Short mmCIF file of C-alpha atoms (C1' of nucleotides) in Angstrom, two decimals:
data_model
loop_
_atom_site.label_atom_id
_atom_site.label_comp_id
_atom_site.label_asym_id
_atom_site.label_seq_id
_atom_site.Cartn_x
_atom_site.Cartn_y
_atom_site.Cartn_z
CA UNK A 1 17.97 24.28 20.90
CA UNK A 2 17.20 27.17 23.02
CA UNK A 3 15.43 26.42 26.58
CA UNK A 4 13.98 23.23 27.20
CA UNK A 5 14.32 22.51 30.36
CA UNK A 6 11.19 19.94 29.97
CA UNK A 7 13.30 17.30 27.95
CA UNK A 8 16.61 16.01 28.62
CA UNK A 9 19.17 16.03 26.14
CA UNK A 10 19.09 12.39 26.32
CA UNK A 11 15.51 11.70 25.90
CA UNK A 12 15.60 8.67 27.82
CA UNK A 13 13.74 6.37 26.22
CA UNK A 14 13.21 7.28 22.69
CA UNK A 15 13.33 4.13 21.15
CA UNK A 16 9.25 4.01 22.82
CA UNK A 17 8.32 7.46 22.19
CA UNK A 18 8.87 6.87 18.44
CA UNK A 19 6.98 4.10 18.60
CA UNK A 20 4.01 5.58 20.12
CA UNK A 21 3.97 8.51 18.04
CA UNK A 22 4.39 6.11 15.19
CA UNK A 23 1.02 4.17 16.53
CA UNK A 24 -0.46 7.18 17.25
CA UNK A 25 -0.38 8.77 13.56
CA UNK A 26 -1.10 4.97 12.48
CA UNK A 27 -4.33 5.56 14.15
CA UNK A 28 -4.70 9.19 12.97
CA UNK A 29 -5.10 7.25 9.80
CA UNK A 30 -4.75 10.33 7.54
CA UNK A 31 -4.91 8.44 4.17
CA UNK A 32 -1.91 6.25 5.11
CA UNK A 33 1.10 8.62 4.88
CA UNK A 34 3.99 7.80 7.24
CA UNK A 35 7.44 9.37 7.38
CA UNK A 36 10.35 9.36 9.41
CA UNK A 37 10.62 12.76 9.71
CA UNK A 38 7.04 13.70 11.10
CA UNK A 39 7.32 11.18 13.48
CA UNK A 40 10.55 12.56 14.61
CA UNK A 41 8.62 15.91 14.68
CA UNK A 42 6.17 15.05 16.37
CA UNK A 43 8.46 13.67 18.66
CA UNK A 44 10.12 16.54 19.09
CA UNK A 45 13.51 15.30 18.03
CA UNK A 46 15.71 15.89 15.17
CA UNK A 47 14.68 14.31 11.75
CA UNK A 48 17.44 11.76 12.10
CA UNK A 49 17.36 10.89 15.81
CA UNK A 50 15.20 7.42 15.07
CA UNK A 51 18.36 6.37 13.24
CA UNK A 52 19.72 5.92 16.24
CA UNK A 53 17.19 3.58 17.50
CA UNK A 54 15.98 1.98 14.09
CA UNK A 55 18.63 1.00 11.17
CA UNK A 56 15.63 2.42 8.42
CA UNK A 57 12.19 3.38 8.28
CA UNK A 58 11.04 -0.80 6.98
CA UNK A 59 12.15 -1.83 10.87
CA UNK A 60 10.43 0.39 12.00
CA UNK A 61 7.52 -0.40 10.17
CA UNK A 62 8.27 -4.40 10.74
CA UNK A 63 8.21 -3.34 14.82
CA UNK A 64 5.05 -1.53 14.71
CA UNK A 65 3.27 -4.45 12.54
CA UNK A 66 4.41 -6.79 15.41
CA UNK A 67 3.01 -4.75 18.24
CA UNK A 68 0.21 -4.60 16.01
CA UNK A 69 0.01 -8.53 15.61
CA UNK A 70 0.86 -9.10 19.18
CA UNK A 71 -2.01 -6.48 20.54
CA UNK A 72 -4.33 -8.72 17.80
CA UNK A 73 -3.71 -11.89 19.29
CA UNK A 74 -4.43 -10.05 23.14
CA UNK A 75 -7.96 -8.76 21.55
CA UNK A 76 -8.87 -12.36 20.08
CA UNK A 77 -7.64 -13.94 23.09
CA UNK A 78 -9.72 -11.77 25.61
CA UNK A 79 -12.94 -12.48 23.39
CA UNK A 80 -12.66 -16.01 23.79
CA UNK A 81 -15.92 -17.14 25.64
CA UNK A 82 -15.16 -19.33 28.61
CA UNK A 83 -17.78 -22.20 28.28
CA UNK A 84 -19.00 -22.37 24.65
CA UNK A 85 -22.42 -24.37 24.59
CA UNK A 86 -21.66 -24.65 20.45
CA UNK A 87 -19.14 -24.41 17.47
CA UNK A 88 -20.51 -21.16 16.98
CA UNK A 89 -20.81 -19.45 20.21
CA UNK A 90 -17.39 -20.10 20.59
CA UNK A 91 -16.43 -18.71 16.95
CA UNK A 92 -18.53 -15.67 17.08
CA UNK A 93 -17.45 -13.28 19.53
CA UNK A 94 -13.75 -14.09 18.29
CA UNK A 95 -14.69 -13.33 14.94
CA UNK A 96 -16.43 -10.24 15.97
CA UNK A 97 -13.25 -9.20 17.72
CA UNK A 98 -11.39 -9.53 14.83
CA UNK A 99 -13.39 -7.60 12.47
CA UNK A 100 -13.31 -4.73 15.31
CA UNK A 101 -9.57 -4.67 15.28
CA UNK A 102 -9.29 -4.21 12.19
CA UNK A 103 -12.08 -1.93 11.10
CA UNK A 104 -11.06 0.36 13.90
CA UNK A 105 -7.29 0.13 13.52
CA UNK A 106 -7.24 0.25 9.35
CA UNK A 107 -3.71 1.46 8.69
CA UNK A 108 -2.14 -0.43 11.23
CA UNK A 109 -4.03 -3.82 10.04
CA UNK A 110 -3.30 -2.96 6.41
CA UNK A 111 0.65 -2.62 7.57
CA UNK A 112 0.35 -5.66 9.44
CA UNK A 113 -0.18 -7.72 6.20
CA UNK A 114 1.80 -5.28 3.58
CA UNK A 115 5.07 -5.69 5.17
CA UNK A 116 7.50 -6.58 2.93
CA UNK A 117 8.11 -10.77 3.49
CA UNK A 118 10.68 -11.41 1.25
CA UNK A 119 13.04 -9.69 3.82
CA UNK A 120 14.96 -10.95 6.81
CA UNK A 121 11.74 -9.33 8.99
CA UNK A 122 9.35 -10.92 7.51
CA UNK A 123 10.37 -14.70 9.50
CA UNK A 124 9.96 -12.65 12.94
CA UNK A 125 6.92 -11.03 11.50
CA UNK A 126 5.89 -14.66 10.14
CA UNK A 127 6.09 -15.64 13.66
CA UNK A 128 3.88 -13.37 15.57
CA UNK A 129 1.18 -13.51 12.39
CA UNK A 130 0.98 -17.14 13.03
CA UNK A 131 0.60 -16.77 16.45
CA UNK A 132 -2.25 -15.18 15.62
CA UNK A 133 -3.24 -18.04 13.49
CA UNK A 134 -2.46 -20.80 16.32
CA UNK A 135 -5.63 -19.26 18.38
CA UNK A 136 -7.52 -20.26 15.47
CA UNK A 137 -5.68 -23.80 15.04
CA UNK A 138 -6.49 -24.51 18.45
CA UNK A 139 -9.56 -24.21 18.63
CA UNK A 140 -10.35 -26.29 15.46
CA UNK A 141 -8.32 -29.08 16.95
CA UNK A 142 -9.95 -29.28 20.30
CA UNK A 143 -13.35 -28.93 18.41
CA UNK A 144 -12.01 -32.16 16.16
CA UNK A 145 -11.75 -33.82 19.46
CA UNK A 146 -14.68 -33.59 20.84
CA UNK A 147 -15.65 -34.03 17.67
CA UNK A 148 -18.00 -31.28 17.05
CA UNK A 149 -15.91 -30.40 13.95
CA UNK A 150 -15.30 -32.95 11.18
CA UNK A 151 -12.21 -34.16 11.27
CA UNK A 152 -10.31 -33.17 7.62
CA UNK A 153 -6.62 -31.45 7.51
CA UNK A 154 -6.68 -28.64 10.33
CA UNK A 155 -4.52 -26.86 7.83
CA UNK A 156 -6.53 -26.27 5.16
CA UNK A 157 -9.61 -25.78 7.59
CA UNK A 158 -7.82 -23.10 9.39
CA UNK A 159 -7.27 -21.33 6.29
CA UNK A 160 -10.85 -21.32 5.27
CA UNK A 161 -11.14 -19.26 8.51
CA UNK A 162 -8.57 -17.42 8.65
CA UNK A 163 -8.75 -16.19 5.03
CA UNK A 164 -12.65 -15.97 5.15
CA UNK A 165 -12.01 -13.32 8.50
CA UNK A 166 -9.40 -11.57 6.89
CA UNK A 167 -10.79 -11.01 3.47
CA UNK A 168 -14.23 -9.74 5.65
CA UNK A 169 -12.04 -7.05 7.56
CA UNK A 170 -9.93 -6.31 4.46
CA UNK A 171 -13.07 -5.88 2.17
CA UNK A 172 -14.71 -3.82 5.67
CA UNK A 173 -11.32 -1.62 5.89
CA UNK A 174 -11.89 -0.60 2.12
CA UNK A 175 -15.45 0.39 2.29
CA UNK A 176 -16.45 -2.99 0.05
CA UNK A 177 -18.66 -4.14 2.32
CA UNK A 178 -20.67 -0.81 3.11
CA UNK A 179 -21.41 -1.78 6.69
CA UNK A 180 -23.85 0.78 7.32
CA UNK A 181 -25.62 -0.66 4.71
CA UNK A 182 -25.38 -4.25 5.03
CA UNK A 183 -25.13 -4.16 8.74
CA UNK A 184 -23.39 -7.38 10.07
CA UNK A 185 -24.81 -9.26 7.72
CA UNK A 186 -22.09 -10.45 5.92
CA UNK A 187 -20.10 -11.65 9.18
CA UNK A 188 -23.26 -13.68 10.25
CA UNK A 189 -23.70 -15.13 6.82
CA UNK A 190 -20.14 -15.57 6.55
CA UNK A 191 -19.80 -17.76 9.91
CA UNK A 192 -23.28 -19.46 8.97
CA UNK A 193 -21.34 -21.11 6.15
CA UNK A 194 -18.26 -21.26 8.20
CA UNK A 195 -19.86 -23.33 11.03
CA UNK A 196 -21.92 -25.44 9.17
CA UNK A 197 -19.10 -26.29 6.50
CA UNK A 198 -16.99 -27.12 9.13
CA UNK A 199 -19.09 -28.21 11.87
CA UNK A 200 -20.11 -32.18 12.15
CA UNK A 201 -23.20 -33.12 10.12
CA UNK A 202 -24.52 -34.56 13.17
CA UNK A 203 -24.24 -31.38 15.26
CA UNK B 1 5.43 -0.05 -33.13
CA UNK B 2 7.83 0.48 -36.58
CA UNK B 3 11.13 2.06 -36.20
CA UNK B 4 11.22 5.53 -34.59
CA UNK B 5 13.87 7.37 -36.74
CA UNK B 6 13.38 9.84 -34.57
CA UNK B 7 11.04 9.80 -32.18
CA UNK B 8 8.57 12.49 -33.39
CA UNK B 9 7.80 15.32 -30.68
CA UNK B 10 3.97 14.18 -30.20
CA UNK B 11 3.96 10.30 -29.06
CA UNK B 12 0.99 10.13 -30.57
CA UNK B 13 -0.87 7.75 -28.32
CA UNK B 14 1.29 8.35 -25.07
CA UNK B 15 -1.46 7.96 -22.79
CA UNK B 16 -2.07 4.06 -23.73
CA UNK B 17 1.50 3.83 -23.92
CA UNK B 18 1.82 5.44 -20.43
CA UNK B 19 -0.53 2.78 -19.19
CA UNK B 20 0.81 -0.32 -20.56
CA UNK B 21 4.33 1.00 -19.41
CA UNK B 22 2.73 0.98 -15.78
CA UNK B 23 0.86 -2.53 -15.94
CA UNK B 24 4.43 -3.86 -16.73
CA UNK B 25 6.22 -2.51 -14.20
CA UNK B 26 3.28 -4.06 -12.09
CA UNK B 27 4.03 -7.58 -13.32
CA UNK B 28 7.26 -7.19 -12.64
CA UNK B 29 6.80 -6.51 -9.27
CA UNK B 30 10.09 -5.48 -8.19
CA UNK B 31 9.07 -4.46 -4.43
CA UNK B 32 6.01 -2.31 -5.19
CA UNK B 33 7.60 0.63 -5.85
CA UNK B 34 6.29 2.41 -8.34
CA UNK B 35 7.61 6.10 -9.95
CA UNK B 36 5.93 8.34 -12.34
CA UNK B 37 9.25 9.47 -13.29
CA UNK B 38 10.21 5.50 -13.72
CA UNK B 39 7.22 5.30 -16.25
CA UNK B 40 8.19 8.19 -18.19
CA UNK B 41 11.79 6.83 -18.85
CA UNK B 42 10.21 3.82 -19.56
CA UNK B 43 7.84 5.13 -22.17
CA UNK B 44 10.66 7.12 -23.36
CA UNK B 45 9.20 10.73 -22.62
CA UNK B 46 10.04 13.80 -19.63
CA UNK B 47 9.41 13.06 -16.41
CA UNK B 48 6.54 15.34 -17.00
CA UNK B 49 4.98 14.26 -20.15
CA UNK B 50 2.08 11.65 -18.07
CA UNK B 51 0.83 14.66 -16.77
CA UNK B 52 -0.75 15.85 -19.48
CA UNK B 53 -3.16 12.52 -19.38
CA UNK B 54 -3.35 12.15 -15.93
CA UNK B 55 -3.93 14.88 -13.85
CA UNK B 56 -1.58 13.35 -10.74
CA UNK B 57 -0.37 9.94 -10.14
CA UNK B 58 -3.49 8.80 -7.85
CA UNK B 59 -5.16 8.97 -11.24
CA UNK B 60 -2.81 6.62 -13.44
CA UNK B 61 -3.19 4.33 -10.09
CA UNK B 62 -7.13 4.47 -10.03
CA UNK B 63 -6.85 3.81 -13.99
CA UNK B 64 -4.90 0.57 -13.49
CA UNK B 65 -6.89 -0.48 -10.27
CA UNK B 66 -9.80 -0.26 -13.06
CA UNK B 67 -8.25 -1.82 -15.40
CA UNK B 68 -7.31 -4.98 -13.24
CA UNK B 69 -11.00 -5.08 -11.79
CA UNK B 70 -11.93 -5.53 -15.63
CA UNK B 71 -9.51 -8.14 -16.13
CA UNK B 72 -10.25 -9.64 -13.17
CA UNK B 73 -13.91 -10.00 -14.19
CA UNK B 74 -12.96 -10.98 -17.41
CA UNK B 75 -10.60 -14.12 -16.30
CA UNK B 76 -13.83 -15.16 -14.05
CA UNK B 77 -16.25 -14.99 -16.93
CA UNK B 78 -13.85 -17.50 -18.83
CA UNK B 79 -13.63 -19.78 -16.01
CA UNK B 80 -17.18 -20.61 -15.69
CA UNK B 81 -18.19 -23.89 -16.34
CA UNK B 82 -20.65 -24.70 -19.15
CA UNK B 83 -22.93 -27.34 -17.45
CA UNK B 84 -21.51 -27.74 -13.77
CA UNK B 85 -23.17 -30.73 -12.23
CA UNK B 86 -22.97 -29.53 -8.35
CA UNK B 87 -22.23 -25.94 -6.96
CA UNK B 88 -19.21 -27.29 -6.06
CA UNK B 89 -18.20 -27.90 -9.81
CA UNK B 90 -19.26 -24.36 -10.57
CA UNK B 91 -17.53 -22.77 -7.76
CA UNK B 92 -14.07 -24.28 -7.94
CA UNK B 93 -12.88 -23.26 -11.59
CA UNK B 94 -13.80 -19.56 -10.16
CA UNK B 95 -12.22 -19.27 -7.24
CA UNK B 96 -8.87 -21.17 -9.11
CA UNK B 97 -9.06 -18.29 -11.12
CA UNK B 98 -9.79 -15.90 -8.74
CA UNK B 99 -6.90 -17.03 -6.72
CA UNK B 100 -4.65 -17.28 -9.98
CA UNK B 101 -5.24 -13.87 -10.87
CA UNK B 102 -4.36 -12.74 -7.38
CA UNK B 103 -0.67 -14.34 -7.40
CA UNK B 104 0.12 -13.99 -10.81
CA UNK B 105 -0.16 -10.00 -10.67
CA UNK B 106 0.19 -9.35 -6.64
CA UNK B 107 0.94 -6.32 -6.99
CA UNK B 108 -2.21 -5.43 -9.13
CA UNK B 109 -4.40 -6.80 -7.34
CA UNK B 110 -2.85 -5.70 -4.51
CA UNK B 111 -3.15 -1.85 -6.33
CA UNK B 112 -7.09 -2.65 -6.67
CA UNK B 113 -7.88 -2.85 -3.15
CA UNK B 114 -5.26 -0.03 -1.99
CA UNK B 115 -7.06 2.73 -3.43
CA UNK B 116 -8.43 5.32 -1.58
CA UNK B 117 -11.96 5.33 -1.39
CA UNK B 118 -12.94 8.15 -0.18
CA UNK B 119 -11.73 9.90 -3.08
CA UNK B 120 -14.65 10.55 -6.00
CA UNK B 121 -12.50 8.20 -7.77
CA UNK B 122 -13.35 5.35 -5.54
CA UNK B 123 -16.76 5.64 -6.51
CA UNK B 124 -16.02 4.73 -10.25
CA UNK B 125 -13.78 2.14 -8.85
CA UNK B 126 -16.37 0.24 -6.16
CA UNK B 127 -18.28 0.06 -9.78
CA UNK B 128 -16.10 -2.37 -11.14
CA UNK B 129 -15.58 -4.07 -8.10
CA UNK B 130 -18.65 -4.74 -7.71
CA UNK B 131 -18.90 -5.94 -11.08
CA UNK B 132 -16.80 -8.92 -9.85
CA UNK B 133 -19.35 -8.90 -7.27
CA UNK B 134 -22.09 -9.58 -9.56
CA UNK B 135 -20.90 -13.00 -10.69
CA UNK B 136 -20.84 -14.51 -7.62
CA UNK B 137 -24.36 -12.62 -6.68
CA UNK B 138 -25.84 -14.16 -10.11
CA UNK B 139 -24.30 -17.62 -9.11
CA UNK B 140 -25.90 -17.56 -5.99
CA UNK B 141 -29.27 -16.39 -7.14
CA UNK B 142 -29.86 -18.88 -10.05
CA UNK B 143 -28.43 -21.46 -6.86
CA UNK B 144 -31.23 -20.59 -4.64
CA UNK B 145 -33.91 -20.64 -7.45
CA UNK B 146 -32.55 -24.22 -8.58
CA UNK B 147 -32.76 -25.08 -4.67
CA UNK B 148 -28.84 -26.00 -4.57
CA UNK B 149 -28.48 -22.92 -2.43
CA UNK B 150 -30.18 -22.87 1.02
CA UNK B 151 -32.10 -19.36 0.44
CA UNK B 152 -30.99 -16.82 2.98
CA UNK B 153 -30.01 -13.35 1.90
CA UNK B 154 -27.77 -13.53 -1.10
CA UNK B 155 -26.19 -10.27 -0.09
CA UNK B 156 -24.91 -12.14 3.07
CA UNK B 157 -23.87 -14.96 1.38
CA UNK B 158 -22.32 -13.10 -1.34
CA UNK B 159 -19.79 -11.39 1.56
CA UNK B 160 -19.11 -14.41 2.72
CA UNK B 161 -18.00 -16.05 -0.25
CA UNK B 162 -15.82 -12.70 -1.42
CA UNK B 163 -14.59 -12.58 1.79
CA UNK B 164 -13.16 -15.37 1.66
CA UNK B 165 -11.29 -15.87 -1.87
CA UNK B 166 -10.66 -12.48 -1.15
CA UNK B 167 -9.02 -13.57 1.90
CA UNK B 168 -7.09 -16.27 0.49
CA UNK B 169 -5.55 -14.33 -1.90
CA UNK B 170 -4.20 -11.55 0.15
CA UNK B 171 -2.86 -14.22 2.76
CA UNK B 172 -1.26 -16.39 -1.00
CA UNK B 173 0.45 -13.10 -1.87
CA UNK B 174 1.58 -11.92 1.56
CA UNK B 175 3.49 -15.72 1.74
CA UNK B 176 1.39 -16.45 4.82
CA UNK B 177 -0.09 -19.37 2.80
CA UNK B 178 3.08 -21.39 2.56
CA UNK B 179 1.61 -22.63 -1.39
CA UNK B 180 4.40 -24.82 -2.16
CA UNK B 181 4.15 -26.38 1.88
CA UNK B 182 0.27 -26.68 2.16
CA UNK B 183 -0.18 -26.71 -2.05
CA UNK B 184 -3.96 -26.30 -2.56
CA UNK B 185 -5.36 -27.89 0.47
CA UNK B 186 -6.23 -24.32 2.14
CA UNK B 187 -8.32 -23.42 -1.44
CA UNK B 188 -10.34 -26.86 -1.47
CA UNK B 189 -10.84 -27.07 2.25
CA UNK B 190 -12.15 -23.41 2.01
CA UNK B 191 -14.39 -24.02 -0.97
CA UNK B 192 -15.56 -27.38 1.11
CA UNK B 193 -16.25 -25.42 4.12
CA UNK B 194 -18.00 -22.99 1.59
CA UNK B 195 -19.92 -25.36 -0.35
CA UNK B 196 -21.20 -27.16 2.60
CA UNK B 197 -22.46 -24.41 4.22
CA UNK B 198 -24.42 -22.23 1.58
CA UNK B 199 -25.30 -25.43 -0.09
CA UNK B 200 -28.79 -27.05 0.93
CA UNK B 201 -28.84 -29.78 3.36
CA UNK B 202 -30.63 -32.07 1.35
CA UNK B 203 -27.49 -31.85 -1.62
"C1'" DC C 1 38.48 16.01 37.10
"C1'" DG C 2 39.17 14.23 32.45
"C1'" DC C 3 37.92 10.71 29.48
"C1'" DT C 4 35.05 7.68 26.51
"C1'" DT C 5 30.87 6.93 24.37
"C1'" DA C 6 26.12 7.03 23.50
"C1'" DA C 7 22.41 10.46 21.97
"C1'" DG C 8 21.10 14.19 19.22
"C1'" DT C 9 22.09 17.83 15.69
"C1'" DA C 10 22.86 20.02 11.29
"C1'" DG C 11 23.76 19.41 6.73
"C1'" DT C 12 24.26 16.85 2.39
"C1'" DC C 13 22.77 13.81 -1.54
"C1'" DA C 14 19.83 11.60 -4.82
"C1'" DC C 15 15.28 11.08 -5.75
"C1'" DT C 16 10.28 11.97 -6.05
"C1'" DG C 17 5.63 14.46 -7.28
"C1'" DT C 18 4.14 18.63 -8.95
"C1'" DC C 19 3.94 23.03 -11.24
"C1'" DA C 20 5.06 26.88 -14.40
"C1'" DA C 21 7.13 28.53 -18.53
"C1'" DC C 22 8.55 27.38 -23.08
"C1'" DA C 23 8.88 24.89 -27.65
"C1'" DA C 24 7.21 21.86 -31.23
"C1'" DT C 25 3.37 20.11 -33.58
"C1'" DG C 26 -1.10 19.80 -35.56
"C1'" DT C 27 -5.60 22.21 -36.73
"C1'" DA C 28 -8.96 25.72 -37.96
"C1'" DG C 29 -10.27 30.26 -39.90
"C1'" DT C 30 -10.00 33.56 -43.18
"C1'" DA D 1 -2.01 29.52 -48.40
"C1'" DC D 2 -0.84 31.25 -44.18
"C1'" DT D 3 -1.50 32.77 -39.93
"C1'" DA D 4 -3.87 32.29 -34.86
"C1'" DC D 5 -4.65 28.86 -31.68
"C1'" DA D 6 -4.95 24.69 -28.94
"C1'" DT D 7 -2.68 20.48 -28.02
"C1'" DT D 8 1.19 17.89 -26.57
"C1'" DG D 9 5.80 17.31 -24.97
"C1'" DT D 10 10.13 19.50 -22.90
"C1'" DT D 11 12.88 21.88 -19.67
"C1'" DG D 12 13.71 23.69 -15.29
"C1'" DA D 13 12.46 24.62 -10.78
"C1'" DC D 14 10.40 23.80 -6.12
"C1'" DA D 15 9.47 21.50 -1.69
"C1'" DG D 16 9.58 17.21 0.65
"C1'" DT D 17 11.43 12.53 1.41
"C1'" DG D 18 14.79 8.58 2.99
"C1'" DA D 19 19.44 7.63 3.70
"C1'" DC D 20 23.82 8.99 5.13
"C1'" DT D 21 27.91 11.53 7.27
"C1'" DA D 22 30.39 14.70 10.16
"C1'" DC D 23 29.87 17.35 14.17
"C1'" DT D 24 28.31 18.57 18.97
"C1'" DT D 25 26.63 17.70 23.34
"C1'" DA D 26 25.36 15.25 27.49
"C1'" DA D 27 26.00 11.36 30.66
"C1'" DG D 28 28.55 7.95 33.05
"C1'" DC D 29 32.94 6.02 34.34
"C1'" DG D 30 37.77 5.69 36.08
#
DNA sequence: CGCTTAAGTAGTCACTGTCAACAATGTAGT
DNA sequence: ACTACATTGTTGACAGTGACTACTTAAGCG
């Protein structure tokens, strides 16, 4: 190219930049189109410079869907309340964090779960999703301790909440769930029957 | 169909055709990938012929989505119990078929809650949706008049209960559900959780 | 300074969705 | 009956995509 003084030959580091451009057209969310070769636009490289960073566009994709995973787990991590008085206080805000990430970061929670697991990426992918999933794990376990949550298969009790938070922000992301209707509604109702299902009789 | 000694210029019925074509390359399921072109070799017609049915291929896709929301509601209708003794009794055989449905055509179902909604198409669509809605609404109204149901806002409750076979499903199909590790333990520990908290104290 | 090598480029290929022009078929009007 | 027309399917073309290869350039090393 003609004068570009600006940018190096050698970009430096574009193994990053396509990443955030990627992330930042992920959040664009313009009805969930991605290619290679407007992110390399946008760039401002060559339409086949991110080959030299990413062996095909499903990396790619499987990278971004673990940043996304790994900035989830941050967000649900931060929300945790530091002295929960209840089952609930502690859930809540956590749950409501959840929700938020997705409903504000649709494409790249809908990418996050539509990755492709029959493939090599999908065990490192497996990985950081469960990550996610240990947050919840953990707390069900301490709450079986102290016994403020009865104590069944943390398994199957962690996938009543895990499923019942992602089918919320799934149904939320695809307008099921007409929040400006219903309001939060359906998350209070939801961990209502969550808590109480869960929770100890006694409590 | 008979023998085709020829196969005659006009198809005849090419836009069923065209659509049971597409719900079988669904079922197969061969990566979600999914071609006009592939259909129309399929059917055995251009690569243009679907195009006088369907104005674009968002169309054919809407027309499946609706199609699968109808069979969706269709496989729940058959699943519901005659006489169920508890809620729990008239829950499960639903959301076993709910889930069933879900991993026996993933990439349906996955198809149903892909589609844009912003489109005018996705009004039509959140129709039949919500037609699958309805069952669980109507479960959970006749619930709270029998007293089985604690009564709190069905719409609420409703969400919650979506939400979370909803949930279940996507996590079964995406393989974060481990089925053949955990088996059904997430599904009954779910519809405990679920039971136990919409259900009335006093049950 | 000259060399190797990584980083970026241009160009190709097969494929897709879509559109326009054309041909075959069925239908209606006189 | 026999022609005008509308319907339906076909062919061919276009731009855009992902993947790939051969080429060119810059950067770092001895």
């Amino acid at each position: 190219m003609q004068d570009t003084p600006s940018r190096p030959y050698h970009h430096g580091d574009l193994r990053r930049a396509v990443i955030e451009t990627a992330l930042d057209m992920l959040a664009e969310e313009k009805g969930w189109q991605f290619t290679l070769r407007e992110v390399a636009r946008r760039a401002g490289v060559s339409h086949a410079a991110p080959y030299k960073h990413f062996p095909d566009k499903a990396a790619l994709l499987a990278e971004l869907a673990m940043i996304g995973f790994d900035r989830l787990r941050d967000a649900l991590s931060a929300a945790k309340p530091e002295a929960p008085k209840t089952l609930r206080d502690e859930i809540t805000p956590i749950a409501r964090a959840y929700l938020a990430f997705g409903t504000e970061n649709p494409a790249l929670y809908r990418l996050m779960f539509s990755a492709e697991e029959g493939k090599a990426v999908g065990m490192h992918l497996n990985e950081r999703a469960l990550a996610v999933f240990d947050i919840l794990r953990e707390i069900l376990r301490l709450g079986q301790a102290a016994g403020s949550i009865r104590k069944r298969p943390i398994e199957g009790q962690a996938a009543a909440g895990w499923g019942l938070i992602h089918g919320l922000t799934m149904l939320a992301i695809d307008g099921l769930l007409v929040p400006e209707k219903v309001g939060s509604a359906p998350l209070d109702a939801a961990l209502s029957a969550l808590v109480e299902g869960l929770g100890s009789p006694a409590t």
